[in-house]
mmCIF file of C-alpha atoms in Angstrom:
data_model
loop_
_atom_site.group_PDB
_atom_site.id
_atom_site.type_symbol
_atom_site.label_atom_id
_atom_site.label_comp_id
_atom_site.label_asym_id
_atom_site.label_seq_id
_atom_site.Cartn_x
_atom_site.Cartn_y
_atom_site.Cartn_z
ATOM 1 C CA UNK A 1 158.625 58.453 100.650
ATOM 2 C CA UNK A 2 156.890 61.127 98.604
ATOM 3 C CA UNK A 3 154.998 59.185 95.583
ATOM 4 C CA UNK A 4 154.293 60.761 91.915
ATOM 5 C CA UNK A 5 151.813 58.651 90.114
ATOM 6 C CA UNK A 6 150.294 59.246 86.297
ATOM 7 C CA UNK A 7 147.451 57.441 84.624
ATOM 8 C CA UNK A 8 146.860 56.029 82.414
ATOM 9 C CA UNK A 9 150.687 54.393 81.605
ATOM 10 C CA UNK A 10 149.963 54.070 77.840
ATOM 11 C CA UNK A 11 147.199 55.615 75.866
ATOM 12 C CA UNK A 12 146.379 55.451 72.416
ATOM 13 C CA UNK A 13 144.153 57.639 70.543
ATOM 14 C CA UNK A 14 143.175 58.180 67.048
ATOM 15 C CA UNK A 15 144.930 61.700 65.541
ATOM 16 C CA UNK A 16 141.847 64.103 66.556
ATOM 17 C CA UNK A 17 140.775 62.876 69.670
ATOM 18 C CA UNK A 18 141.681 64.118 72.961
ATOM 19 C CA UNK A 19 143.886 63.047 75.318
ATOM 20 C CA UNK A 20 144.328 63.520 78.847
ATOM 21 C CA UNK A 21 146.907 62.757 81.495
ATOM 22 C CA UNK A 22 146.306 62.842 85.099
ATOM 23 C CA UNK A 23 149.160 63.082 87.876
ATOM 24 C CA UNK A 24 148.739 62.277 91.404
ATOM 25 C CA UNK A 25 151.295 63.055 94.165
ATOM 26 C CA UNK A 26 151.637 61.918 97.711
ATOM 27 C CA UNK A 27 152.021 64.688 99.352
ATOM 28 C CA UNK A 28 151.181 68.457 98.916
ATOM 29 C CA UNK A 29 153.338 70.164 96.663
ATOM 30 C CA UNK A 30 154.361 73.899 96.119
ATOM 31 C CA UNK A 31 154.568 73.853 92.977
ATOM 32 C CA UNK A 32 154.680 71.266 89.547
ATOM 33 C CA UNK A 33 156.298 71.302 86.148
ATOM 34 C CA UNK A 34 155.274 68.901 82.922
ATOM 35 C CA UNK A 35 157.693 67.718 80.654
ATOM 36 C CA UNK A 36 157.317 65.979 77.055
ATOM 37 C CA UNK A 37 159.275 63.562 76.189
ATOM 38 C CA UNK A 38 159.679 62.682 72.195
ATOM 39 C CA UNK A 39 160.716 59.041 71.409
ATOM 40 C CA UNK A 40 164.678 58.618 71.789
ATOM 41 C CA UNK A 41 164.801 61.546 72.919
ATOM 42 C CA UNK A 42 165.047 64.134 76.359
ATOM 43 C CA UNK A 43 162.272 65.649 79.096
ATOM 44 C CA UNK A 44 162.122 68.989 77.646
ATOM 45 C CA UNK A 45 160.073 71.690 79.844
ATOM 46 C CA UNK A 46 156.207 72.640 79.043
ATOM 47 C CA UNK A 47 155.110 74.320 82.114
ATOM 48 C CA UNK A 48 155.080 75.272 85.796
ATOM 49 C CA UNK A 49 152.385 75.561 87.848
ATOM 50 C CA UNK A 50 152.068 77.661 90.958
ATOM 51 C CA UNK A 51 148.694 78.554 92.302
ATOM 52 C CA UNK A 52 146.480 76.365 94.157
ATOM 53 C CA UNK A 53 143.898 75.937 91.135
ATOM 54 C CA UNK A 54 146.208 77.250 88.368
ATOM 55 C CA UNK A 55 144.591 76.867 84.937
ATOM 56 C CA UNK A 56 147.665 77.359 82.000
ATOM 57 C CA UNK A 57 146.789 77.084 78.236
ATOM 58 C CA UNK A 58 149.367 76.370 75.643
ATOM 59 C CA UNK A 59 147.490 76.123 72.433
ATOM 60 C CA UNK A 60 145.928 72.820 72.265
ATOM 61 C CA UNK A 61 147.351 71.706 75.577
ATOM 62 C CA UNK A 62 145.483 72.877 79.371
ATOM 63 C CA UNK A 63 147.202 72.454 82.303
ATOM 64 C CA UNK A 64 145.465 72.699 85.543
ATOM 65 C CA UNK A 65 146.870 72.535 89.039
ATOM 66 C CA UNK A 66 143.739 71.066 91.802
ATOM 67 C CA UNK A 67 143.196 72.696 94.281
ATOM 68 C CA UNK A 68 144.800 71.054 97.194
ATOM 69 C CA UNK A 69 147.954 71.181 95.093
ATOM 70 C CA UNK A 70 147.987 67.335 95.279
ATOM 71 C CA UNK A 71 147.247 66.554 91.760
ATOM 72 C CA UNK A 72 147.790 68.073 88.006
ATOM 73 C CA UNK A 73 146.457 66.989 84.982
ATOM 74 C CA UNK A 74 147.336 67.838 80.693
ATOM 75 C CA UNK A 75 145.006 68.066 78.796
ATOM 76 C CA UNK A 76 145.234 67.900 74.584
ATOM 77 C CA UNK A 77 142.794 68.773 72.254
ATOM 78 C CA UNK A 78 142.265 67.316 69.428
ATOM 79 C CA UNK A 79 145.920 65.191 68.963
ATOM 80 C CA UNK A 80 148.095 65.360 66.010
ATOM 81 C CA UNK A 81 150.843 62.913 65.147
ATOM 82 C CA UNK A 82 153.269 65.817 66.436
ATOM 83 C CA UNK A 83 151.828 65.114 70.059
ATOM 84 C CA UNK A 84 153.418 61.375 69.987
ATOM 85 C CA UNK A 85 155.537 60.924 73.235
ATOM 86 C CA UNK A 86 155.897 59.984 77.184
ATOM 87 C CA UNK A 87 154.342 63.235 78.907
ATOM 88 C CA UNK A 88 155.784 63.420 82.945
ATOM 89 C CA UNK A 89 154.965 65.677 85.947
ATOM 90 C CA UNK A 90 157.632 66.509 88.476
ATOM 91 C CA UNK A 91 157.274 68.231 91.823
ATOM 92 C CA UNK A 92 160.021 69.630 94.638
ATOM 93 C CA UNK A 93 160.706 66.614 96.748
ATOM 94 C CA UNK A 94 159.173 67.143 100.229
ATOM 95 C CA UNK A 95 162.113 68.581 102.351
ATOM 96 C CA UNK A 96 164.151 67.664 99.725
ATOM 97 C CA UNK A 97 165.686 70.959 99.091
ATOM 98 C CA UNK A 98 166.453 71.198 95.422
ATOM 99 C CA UNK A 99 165.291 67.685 94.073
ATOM 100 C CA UNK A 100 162.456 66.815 91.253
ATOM 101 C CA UNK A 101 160.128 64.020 91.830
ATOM 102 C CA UNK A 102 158.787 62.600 87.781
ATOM 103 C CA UNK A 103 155.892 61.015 88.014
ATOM 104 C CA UNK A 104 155.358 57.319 86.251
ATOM 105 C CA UNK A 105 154.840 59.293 83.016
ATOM 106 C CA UNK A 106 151.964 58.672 80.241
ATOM 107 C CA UNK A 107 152.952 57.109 76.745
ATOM 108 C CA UNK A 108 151.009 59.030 73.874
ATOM 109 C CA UNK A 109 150.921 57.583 70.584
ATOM 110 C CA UNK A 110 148.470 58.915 67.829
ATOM 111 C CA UNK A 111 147.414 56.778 64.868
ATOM 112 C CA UNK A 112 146.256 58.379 61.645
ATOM 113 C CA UNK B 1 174.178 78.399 73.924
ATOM 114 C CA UNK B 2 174.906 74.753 74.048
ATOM 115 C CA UNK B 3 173.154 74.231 77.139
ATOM 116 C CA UNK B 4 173.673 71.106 78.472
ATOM 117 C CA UNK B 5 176.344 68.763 77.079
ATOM 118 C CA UNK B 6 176.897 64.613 77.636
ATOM 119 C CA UNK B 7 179.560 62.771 76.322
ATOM 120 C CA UNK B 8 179.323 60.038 75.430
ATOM 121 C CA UNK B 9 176.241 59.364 73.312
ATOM 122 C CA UNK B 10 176.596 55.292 73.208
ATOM 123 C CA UNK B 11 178.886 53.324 75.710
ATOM 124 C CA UNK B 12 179.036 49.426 75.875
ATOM 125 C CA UNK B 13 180.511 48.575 78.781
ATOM 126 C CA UNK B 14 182.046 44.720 79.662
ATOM 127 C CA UNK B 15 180.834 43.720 83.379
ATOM 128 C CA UNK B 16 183.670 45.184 85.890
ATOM 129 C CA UNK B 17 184.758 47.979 83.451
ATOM 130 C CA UNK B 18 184.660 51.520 84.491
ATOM 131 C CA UNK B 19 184.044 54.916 83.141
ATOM 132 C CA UNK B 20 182.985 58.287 83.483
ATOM 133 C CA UNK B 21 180.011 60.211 82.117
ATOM 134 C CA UNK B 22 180.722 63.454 81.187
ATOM 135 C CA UNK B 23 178.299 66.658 81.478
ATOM 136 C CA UNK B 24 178.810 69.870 81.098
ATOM 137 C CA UNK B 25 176.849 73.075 80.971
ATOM 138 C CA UNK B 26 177.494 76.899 80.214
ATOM 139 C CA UNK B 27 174.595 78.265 81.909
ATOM 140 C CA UNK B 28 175.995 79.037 85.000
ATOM 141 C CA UNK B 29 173.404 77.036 87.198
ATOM 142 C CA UNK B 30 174.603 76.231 90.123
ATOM 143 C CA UNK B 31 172.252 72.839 90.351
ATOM 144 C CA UNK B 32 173.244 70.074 88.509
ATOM 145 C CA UNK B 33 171.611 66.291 88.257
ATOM 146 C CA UNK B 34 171.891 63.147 86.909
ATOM 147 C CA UNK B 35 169.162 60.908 86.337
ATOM 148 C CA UNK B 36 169.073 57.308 84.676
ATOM 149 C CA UNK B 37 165.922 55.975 82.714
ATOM 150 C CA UNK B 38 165.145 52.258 81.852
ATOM 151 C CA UNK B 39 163.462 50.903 79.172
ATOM 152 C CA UNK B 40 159.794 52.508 79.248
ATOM 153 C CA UNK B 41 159.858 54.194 82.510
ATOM 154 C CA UNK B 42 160.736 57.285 84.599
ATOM 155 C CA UNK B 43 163.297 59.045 85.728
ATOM 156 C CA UNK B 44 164.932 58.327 88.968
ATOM 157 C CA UNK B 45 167.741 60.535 90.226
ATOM 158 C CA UNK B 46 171.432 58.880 90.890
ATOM 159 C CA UNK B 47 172.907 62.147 92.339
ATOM 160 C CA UNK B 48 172.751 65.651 92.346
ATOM 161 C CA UNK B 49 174.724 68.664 93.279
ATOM 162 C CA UNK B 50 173.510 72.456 94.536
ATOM 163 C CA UNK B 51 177.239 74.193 93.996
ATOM 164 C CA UNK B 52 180.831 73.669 93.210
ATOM 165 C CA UNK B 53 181.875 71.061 95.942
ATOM 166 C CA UNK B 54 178.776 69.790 97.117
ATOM 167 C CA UNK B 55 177.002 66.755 96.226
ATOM 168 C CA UNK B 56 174.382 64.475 97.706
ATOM 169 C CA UNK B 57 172.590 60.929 96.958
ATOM 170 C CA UNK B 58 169.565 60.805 95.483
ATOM 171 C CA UNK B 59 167.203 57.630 95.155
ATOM 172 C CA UNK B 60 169.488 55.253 93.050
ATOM 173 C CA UNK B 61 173.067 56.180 94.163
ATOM 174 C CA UNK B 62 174.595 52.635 94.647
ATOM 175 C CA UNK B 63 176.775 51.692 92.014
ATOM 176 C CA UNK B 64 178.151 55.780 91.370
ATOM 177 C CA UNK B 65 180.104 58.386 92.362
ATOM 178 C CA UNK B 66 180.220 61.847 91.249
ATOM 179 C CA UNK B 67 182.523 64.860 91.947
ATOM 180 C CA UNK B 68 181.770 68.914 91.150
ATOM 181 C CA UNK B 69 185.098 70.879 90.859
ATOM 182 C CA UNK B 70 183.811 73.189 88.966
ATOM 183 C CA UNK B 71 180.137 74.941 88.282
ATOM 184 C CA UNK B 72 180.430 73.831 84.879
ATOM 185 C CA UNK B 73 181.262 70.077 85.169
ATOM 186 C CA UNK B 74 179.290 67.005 87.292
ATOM 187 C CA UNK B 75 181.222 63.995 85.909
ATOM 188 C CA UNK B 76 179.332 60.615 86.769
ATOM 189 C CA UNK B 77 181.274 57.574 87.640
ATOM 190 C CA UNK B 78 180.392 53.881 87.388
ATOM 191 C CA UNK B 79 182.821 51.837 89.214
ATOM 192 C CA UNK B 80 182.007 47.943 88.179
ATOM 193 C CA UNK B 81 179.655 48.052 85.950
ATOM 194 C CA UNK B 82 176.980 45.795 86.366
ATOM 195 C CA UNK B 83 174.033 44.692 83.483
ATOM 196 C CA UNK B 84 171.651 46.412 86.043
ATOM 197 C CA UNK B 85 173.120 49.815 85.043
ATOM 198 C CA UNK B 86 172.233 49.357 81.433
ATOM 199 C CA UNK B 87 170.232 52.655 80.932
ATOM 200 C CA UNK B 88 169.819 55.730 79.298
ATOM 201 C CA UNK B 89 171.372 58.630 81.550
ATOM 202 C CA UNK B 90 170.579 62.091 81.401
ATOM 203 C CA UNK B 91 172.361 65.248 83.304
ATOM 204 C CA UNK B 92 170.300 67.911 83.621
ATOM 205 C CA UNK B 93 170.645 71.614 85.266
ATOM 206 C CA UNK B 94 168.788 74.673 86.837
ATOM 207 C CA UNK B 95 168.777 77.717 88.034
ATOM 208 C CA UNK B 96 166.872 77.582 90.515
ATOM 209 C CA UNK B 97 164.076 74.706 92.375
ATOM 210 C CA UNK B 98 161.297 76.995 90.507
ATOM 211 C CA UNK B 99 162.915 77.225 87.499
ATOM 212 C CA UNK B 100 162.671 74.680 84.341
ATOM 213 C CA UNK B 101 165.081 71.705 84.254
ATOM 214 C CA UNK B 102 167.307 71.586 80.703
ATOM 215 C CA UNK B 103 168.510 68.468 80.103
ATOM 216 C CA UNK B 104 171.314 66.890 78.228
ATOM 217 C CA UNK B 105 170.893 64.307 75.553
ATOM 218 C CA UNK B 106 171.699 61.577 77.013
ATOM 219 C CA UNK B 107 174.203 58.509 77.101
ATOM 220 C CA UNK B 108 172.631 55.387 76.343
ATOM 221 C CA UNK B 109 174.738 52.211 78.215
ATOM 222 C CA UNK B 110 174.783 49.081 77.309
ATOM 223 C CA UNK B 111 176.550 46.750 79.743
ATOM 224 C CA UNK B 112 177.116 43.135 78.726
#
């Protein structure tokens, strides 16, 4: 079956570094969403990407969509304590109609 | 808006009990999910529905049933509970496969 995978699992960074997240799917997909996660708390939406290539800028945070719409990746600049959390992709299930695949997900924590 | 409403927020469960998870949302999305997240991972979805009166299995479903009478409601039900289905749930809903997923809280089960 269609396979999500994120590295790294766990990173930790000092606050002011970067970070980045890389997800890897499977199979082609037509489009792909990010989510944070805070600690004890819910997936709450960042961003969609589209376009073969896409290249989405939220403040600190770039998105980018690769070409072959196979993989994704987040990238933060410079990380602030406010960053801390589990960051997941999620695609459309292949023939799945209207299902989400999350990807493994990437644990963020920032030390002062 | 409330969004997206689960009730309860904490459950402990003895092995062979039942109950229901309630979610409800007032957006008026027609697709509804519910996913179930162990300690330090992903997501993986139980069940999910695309209307009033139609529901379908997605990769975990053994264990649950779930019902959609209405647009609003997707009740989850766990017949027997087992230690296996300790896990944070989450019901989520959207509008459509491109659009964002919005999330509940969460219920956080505990069986023992």
């Amino acid at each position: 079956g269609q396979q999500v995978m994120q590295i790294p699992q766990y990173q930790h960074v000092q606050e002011g570094e970067d970070f980045t997240t890389y997800c890897n799917s499977s199979t082609t997909l037509s489009n792909i969403q990010w989510y944070k996660q805070r600690p004890g708390g819910h997936p709450v939406f960042l961003i969609q990407l589209v376009k073969s290539g896409e290249v989405k800028k939220q403040k600190r945070l770039t998105f980018q969509f690769g070409e072959a719409k196979k993989n994704s990746s987040l990238h933060i600049t410079a990380t602030q304590t406010t960053d801390v959390g589990t960051y997941f992709c999620a695609g459309p299930v292949t023939g799945g109609g209207n299902k989400l695949t999350f990807g493994t997900g990437t644990q963020l924590k920032v030390e002062l | 808006n409330a969004g997206v409403t689960q009730t309860p927020k904490f459950r402990i469960l003895k092995i062979g009990q039942s109950m229901t998870l309630q979610c409800t949302q007032d957006m008026n999305h027609n697709y509804m999910y519910w996913y179930r997240q162990d300690p330090g991972m992903g997501l993986k979805l139980i069940y999910y529905s695309v209307g009033a009166g139609i529901t379908d299995k997605g990769e975990v479903p053994n264990g649950y049933n779930v019902s959609r009478s209405t647009t609003e409601d997707f009740p989850l039900r766990l017949e027997l509970a087992a230690p296996s289905q300790t896990s944070v749930y989450f019901c989520a809903s959207l509008a459509t496969i491109m659009s964002p997923l919005h999330f509940g809280n969460g219920t956080r089960l505990t069986v023992t």
